[in-house]
Amino acid sequence: MTGPDQAGSDLAGPDLGGSDLAGRQGLDLTAAPIENGWHAIARSDDAPLRHVYQTELLGRELAVWRADDGYLNVWDNRCLHRGVRLSIGSNEGSELKCVYHGWRYSSRTGGCTYIPAHPGQAPARTLCTRVFPAQERYGLVWANLGSEVDPGGPEPIEVLDDGAPFALRSLPVNASPLMVMSRLGDYRSDRGPGFEAEQEPTVTMTPMGPLSARVTSVLAGVEATVVFFVQPVDAGRVVVRGVLAETPTPSLEIQTLRHHAEALEQLRQVLEAAAGGEPRPAPLEAALQRVEIREPVSSRPGVGDDARVEVVVERKAESGRGVMAFELAPVSGELPTTQPGAHIDVFLPNGLVRQYSLTNRAGDQGRYVIGVKREADSRGGSAVLHDSVSEGDVLTISAPRNTFSLRRDARHTILVAGGIGLTPLLAMAETLNEGGHSFELHYFARSADHVAFAPRLGRLGPAATAHLGLSPVETGEALQEIVARHEPSSHLYICGPGPMLDAARQAAGHSGWPDPRVHFEYFKNSNELDRSHGFELTLARSGLTVFVGPGETILDVLRANDIDLPSSCEQGACGTCVLGVIEGRPDHQDVYLNASERESGERIVACVSRSVDDRLVLDL
Amino acid sequence: MIKLYDYALSVNCYKPRLLMSLLDVDYESVPVDFFPGEEHKGAAFRKINPLGHLPVLIDGDFVLRDAHAILLYLAAKHDRSGRWYPTADPELIGQVAQWMLFAEGTTATASAARLHDNLGYGFDIDEVRQGAHRLFRVLDEHLWFAERDGRDWVCSPPHPTVADLAIFPDVMLSEEGGISRLDYPALRRWTDRVRRLERFTPMPGIQPVGAPFP
């Protein structure tokens, strides 16, 4: 046995000479330099678009897939639901779909974006598969499973950086990493194009790290260097990945690949024959590790700071009259997973907090994109973003919350947007479009000039219709026409100014749409709030009874008692602070719940709603 | 109408089902209680196939056994494009025959391992698994170099042939016999391509794959 540091120093020496390292005991695969090291795990072309490549590293199975934007994902190869391999799932472009029950996971973050068995609910943020950093270099894909990752990527290899590296065909070998490393010097590529079969080359093998070596053959003054990277699949299995220092001329490429594949095949036969005579080493066991998630807790200053995300305003540009589009990039790492319909809190430099829907389709995680309309009566929210925030500024936002989530199981989906209400519906439309679902998007705007995100709307083709410059009466007529056609499994999503939203919901009701198929999100709560009556509030699970006095809200009283309830808009529009009601009749003052939810009395929006009865018992 | 004596979980029954689906040929599936009933070994079924195995195809008066023979027959008779079983070029006839015989090998190894693990058949499991790995190595290398040459399929034409279909299910279901495809990336990419063919039909354990990059 060797200590954790010995393995690396043992084999990583500058020049051990000779080709035979056999007899050395030192290749502890659990040692830090290997565990925290970068390993070649694929050729770059093993991960073409819309494919999921499967491999294993240090006993851990990996699913490797490239999103349509080129991002390379290296993940634990198991679905969080039933443990089925994600590598037999489907690369949908920006999400990976498990073959078993259709759970979807987002590119970059590995966060779950959709669970078909719960089509109306946004998946919990804690559902996040383990992702590993990846890089591409020398025509190979590199990954690092370690807890202390050097973000710079694999150690540079001078002979490859200075040359024109050409990745050879990789070959799996059923032999231990140590045995393979010890025999790489036996690699003979002397029967290649241009060489006489009878001649003997001079071969030098130079270890470059615990699991890499450079093999140079010189024959008749012609030098050929191959750098081998040994992927430690498991204790008794490897993949040998060779990279030629110089790319052959195009006409010789296939011949060169064949020649090296044959040479490596010969070495494999020797290695496997030798390994067959030895006892099989015990397989490595990949440890299960907890995935750290940034969980939004509260938008109240000082509470739930772990939920805050710092972002850089990467781009700020007008998109339609009076609308500013902001592209928000992560300061470090990746942005938290979002799904269509989600919104974020933006903490403004002047202390105000405002909510904005993300326009990102599912799996589109590179940059958050929001659209901010300048409000004529701005109290400092939209005006600050329009006038004071510039490209390069750092903003604090919350992780996304989703109380307006999109079902992807409808036979047909109708999306109705009014003005800046387009933003969540654009995310939905693009998600449905990418998934090949049937949908239509109706966008009511004041004029062609006011149309926001026009290029993205254009890419939706005939599914998107703009209704421009209609009067309220004309809008009402158009809405009636839109909702008149519907099938039993259609779903309707509406977001826009209050009067338009009211009209659309009313029209849907008249056309026979049941409440559960009509989804809406108001910008704000325009109801006149009545806080004149006090009531007793019992929290059943906490075993606490308190009094909510006139002028106070349930949320205020909870916080005064150190109970931290997630909240966002705090005016009864977004639905973040919804709680279950056990006893008592809620006095609903929000615009989040629909009519049947209100009537059932089972849920209450804690920031604005109160109690009709003297006593209210909540499931908290 | 064509009749296929059929068992839902059989790779060899799936092969003609897949081709008939791809060719849009109507047929009637006659279910045979292969497991646990062993109806294929009974006297009644042996009148149809004295060898007592599935599948058997009946087209009018013509009775044909053996999945790979059935593939050739169906392609020759029902594929007007002449692509699935190209017979104009002697080299192609040879290639198709060569890989159809290769498929006899994958059936006798990979699919035998599956019968061992799923239905308790008495094969030497180590031997059949090793045999499957030997064949998969050869096929993976063949397909890897085919890709370098811009070719997607087992034989040289720019379209699939019956040889692809003969090998495909043995490969796709190998994990059920404890044969991992981890070491065969080119083989795995080829299974995506087969599953993306128009009118592809699945079977238990063989799921369709999502759309290709538009």
Coordinates of N, CA and C in Angstrom, one line a residue, chain A residues 43 45-56 61-62 68 85 87-92 99 167-170 172-174 233 237-239 254 257-259 261-262 265 268 272, chain B residues 133 136-151 172 175 180-192 195-196 205-214:
Chain A
R43 N -13.6 10.6 -26.9 CA -13.1 11.5 -28.0 C -14.2 12.5 -28.2
D45 N -15.7 13.5 -30.8 CA -16.8 13.0 -31.7 C -17.6 11.8 -31.1
D46 N -17.2 11.4 -29.9 CA -18.1 10.4 -29.2 C -19.4 11.1 -28.7
A47 N -19.4 12.4 -28.7 CA -20.5 13.2 -28.1 C -21.1 14.0 -29.2
P48 N -21.7 13.4 -30.3 CA -22.3 14.3 -31.3 C -23.6 14.8 -30.8
L49 N -24.2 15.7 -31.5 CA -25.5 16.3 -31.0 C -26.6 15.2 -31.0
R50 N -27.5 15.3 -30.0 CA -28.6 14.4 -29.9 C -28.2 13.0 -29.6
H51 N -27.2 12.8 -28.9 CA -26.7 11.5 -28.5 C -26.3 11.5 -27.1
V52 N -26.4 10.4 -26.4 CA -25.9 10.3 -25.0 C -24.8 9.2 -25.0
Y53 N -23.6 9.6 -24.7 CA -22.5 8.7 -24.6 C -22.4 8.2 -23.2
Q54 N -21.9 6.9 -23.1 CA -21.9 6.3 -21.8 C -20.4 5.9 -21.6
T55 N -19.9 6.2 -20.4 CA -18.6 5.8 -20.0 C -18.5 5.6 -18.5
E56 N -17.3 5.2 -18.1 CA -17.1 5.0 -16.6 C -15.8 5.5 -16.3
E61 N -20.2 5.5 -13.2 CA -20.7 5.5 -14.5 C -21.1 6.9 -14.9
L62 N -20.8 7.4 -16.1 CA -21.1 8.7 -16.5 C -22.0 8.7 -17.8
D68 N -27.5 21.3 -27.8 CA -27.5 21.9 -29.2 C -26.6 23.1 -29.2
R85 N -30.3 4.2 -15.9 CA -29.2 4.9 -16.6 C -29.7 6.0 -17.5
S87 N -27.9 7.3 -19.7 CA -27.3 7.1 -21.1 C -28.3 6.3 -22.0
I88 N -29.3 5.7 -21.5 CA -30.3 5.1 -22.4 C -31.5 6.0 -22.6
G89 N -31.4 7.2 -22.1 CA -32.4 8.2 -22.3 C -32.2 9.0 -23.6
S90 N -32.8 10.1 -23.7 CA -32.8 10.8 -25.0 C -32.3 12.2 -24.8
N91 N -31.4 12.6 -25.6 CA -30.8 13.9 -25.7 C -31.8 14.8 -26.5
E92 N -32.5 15.6 -25.8 CA -33.6 16.4 -26.5 C -33.1 17.8 -27.0
V99 N -35.5 7.6 -20.1 CA -36.4 6.7 -20.9 C -37.5 6.1 -20.0
A167 N -6.4 12.9 -32.6 CA -6.8 11.9 -31.7 C -7.0 10.6 -32.4
L168 N -6.4 9.5 -31.9 CA -6.5 8.2 -32.5 C -7.7 7.5 -32.0
R169 N -8.0 6.3 -32.6 CA -9.1 5.5 -32.1 C -8.8 5.0 -30.7
S170 N -9.7 5.2 -29.7 CA -9.4 4.8 -28.3 C -9.8 3.3 -28.3
P172 N -10.7 0.2 -25.4 CA -10.9 -0.3 -24.1 C -10.0 -1.6 -23.9
V173 N -9.4 -1.7 -22.7 CA -8.6 -2.9 -22.4 C -9.0 -3.4 -21.0
N174 N -9.2 -4.7 -21.0 CA -9.5 -5.3 -19.7 C -8.2 -5.7 -18.9
V233 N -11.1 3.2 -16.0 CA -12.5 2.9 -15.9 C -12.9 2.3 -14.6
R237 N -10.0 -2.2 -15.5 CA -10.4 -1.9 -16.8 C -9.9 -0.5 -17.2
V238 N -9.5 -0.3 -18.4 CA -9.1 1.1 -18.8 C -9.6 1.3 -20.2
V239 N -9.5 2.6 -20.6 CA -9.6 2.9 -22.1 C -8.3 3.6 -22.4
I254 N -7.1 8.1 -42.6 CA -7.7 6.8 -42.3 C -6.7 5.7 -42.2
L257 N -5.1 6.1 -38.9 CA -5.9 5.6 -37.8 C -6.0 4.1 -37.8
R258 N -6.0 3.5 -38.9 CA -6.1 2.0 -39.0 C -4.8 1.4 -38.5
H259 N -3.7 2.0 -38.9 CA -2.4 1.5 -38.5 C -2.2 1.6 -37.0
A261 N -4.6 1.8 -34.8 CA -5.6 0.9 -34.2 C -5.1 -0.5 -34.1
E262 N -4.5 -0.9 -35.2 CA -3.9 -2.3 -35.2 C -2.8 -2.5 -34.2
E265 N -4.3 -2.7 -30.9 CA -5.0 -4.0 -30.8 C -3.9 -5.1 -30.4
R268 N -3.2 -4.6 -26.9 CA -4.3 -5.0 -26.0 C -4.3 -6.6 -25.8
E272 N -4.2 -8.1 -22.2 CA -5.3 -8.9 -21.7 C -4.9 -10.3 -21.4
Chain B
H133 N -19.0 -10.1 -26.5 CA -18.0 -9.0 -26.5 C -17.0 -9.1 -27.6
F136 N -18.9 -7.8 -30.6 CA -19.2 -6.4 -30.4 C -17.9 -5.5 -30.7
R137 N -16.8 -6.1 -30.3 CA -15.5 -5.3 -30.6 C -15.3 -5.2 -32.1
V138 N -15.6 -6.3 -32.8 CA -15.4 -6.3 -34.2 C -16.3 -5.3 -34.9
L139 N -17.6 -5.4 -34.5 CA -18.6 -4.6 -35.1 C -18.4 -3.1 -34.7
D140 N -18.0 -2.8 -33.5 CA -17.7 -1.4 -33.1 C -16.6 -0.8 -34.0
E141 N -15.5 -1.6 -34.2 CA -14.4 -1.1 -35.0 C -14.9 -0.9 -36.4
H142 N -15.7 -1.9 -36.9 CA -16.2 -1.8 -38.3 C -17.0 -0.5 -38.5
L143 N -17.9 -0.2 -37.5 CA -18.8 0.9 -37.6 C -18.0 2.2 -37.4
W144 N -17.0 2.1 -36.5 CA -16.2 3.3 -36.2 C -15.5 3.8 -37.5
F145 N -14.9 2.8 -38.2 CA -14.2 3.2 -39.5 C -15.2 3.6 -40.6
A146 N -16.3 2.9 -40.5 CA -17.4 3.3 -41.5 C -17.7 4.8 -41.3
E147 N -17.9 5.2 -40.0 CA -18.2 6.6 -39.8 C -17.1 7.5 -40.3
R148 N -15.9 7.1 -40.2 CA -14.8 8.0 -40.7 C -14.9 8.1 -42.2
D149 N -15.5 7.1 -42.8 CA -15.6 7.1 -44.2 C -17.0 7.7 -44.6
G150 N -17.7 8.3 -43.7 CA -19.0 8.9 -44.0 C -20.1 7.9 -44.2
R151 N -19.9 6.7 -43.7 CA -21.0 5.7 -43.8 C -21.6 5.4 -42.5
M172 N -29.2 -4.2 -29.0 CA -30.0 -3.3 -28.1 C -30.4 -4.0 -26.8
E175 N -27.8 -5.7 -22.7 CA -27.7 -5.4 -21.2 C -28.6 -6.4 -20.4
S180 N -22.6 -5.3 -21.2 CA -22.6 -3.8 -21.2 C -22.1 -3.3 -22.6
R181 N -22.7 -2.2 -23.0 CA -22.2 -1.6 -24.3 C -21.3 -0.4 -24.0
L182 N -20.9 -0.3 -22.8 CA -20.0 0.8 -22.4 C -18.8 1.0 -23.3
D183 N -18.2 -0.1 -23.7 CA -17.0 -0.1 -24.5 C -17.2 0.1 -26.0
Y184 N -18.4 0.3 -26.4 CA -18.7 0.3 -27.9 C -19.4 1.6 -28.3
P185 N -18.8 2.7 -28.3 CA -19.4 3.9 -28.6 C -20.0 4.0 -30.0
A186 N -19.3 3.4 -31.0 CA -19.8 3.5 -32.4 C -21.0 2.6 -32.5
L187 N -21.0 1.5 -31.8 CA -22.2 0.6 -31.8 C -23.4 1.4 -31.2
R188 N -23.2 2.1 -30.2 CA -24.3 2.8 -29.5 C -24.8 3.9 -30.4
R189 N -23.9 4.6 -31.1 CA -24.4 5.7 -32.1 C -25.2 5.0 -33.2
W190 N -24.8 3.9 -33.7 CA -25.5 3.2 -34.7 C -26.9 2.8 -34.3
T191 N -27.1 2.4 -33.0 CA -28.4 2.0 -32.5 C -29.3 3.3 -32.5
D192 N -28.8 4.5 -32.3 CA -29.6 5.7 -32.4 C -30.1 5.8 -33.8
R195 N -32.9 3.5 -34.6 CA -34.1 3.9 -34.0 C -34.8 5.2 -34.5
R196 N -34.0 5.9 -35.3 CA -34.5 7.1 -35.9 C -35.1 6.9 -37.3
G205 N -38.1 -3.1 -24.0 CA -36.7 -3.0 -23.8 C -36.0 -2.3 -24.9
I206 N -36.7 -2.0 -26.0 CA -36.1 -1.2 -27.1 C -37.0 0.0 -27.3
Q207 N -36.5 1.1 -26.7 CA -37.3 2.3 -26.8 C -36.9 3.2 -28.0
P208 N -37.8 4.0 -28.5 CA -37.4 4.9 -29.5 C -36.5 6.0 -28.9
V209 N -35.8 6.7 -29.7 CA -34.9 7.7 -29.2 C -35.4 9.1 -29.8
G210 N -35.1 10.2 -29.1 CA -35.6 11.5 -29.6 C -35.2 11.9 -31.0
A211 N -35.8 13.0 -31.4 CA -35.5 13.5 -32.7 C -34.1 13.8 -32.9
P212 N -33.6 13.7 -34.2 CA -32.2 14.1 -34.5 C -32.1 15.6 -34.5
F213 N -30.9 16.1 -34.5 CA -30.7 17.6 -34.6 C -31.4 18.1 -35.9
P214 N -32.3 19.1 -35.8 CA -33.0 19.6 -37.0 C -32.1 20.1 -38.0

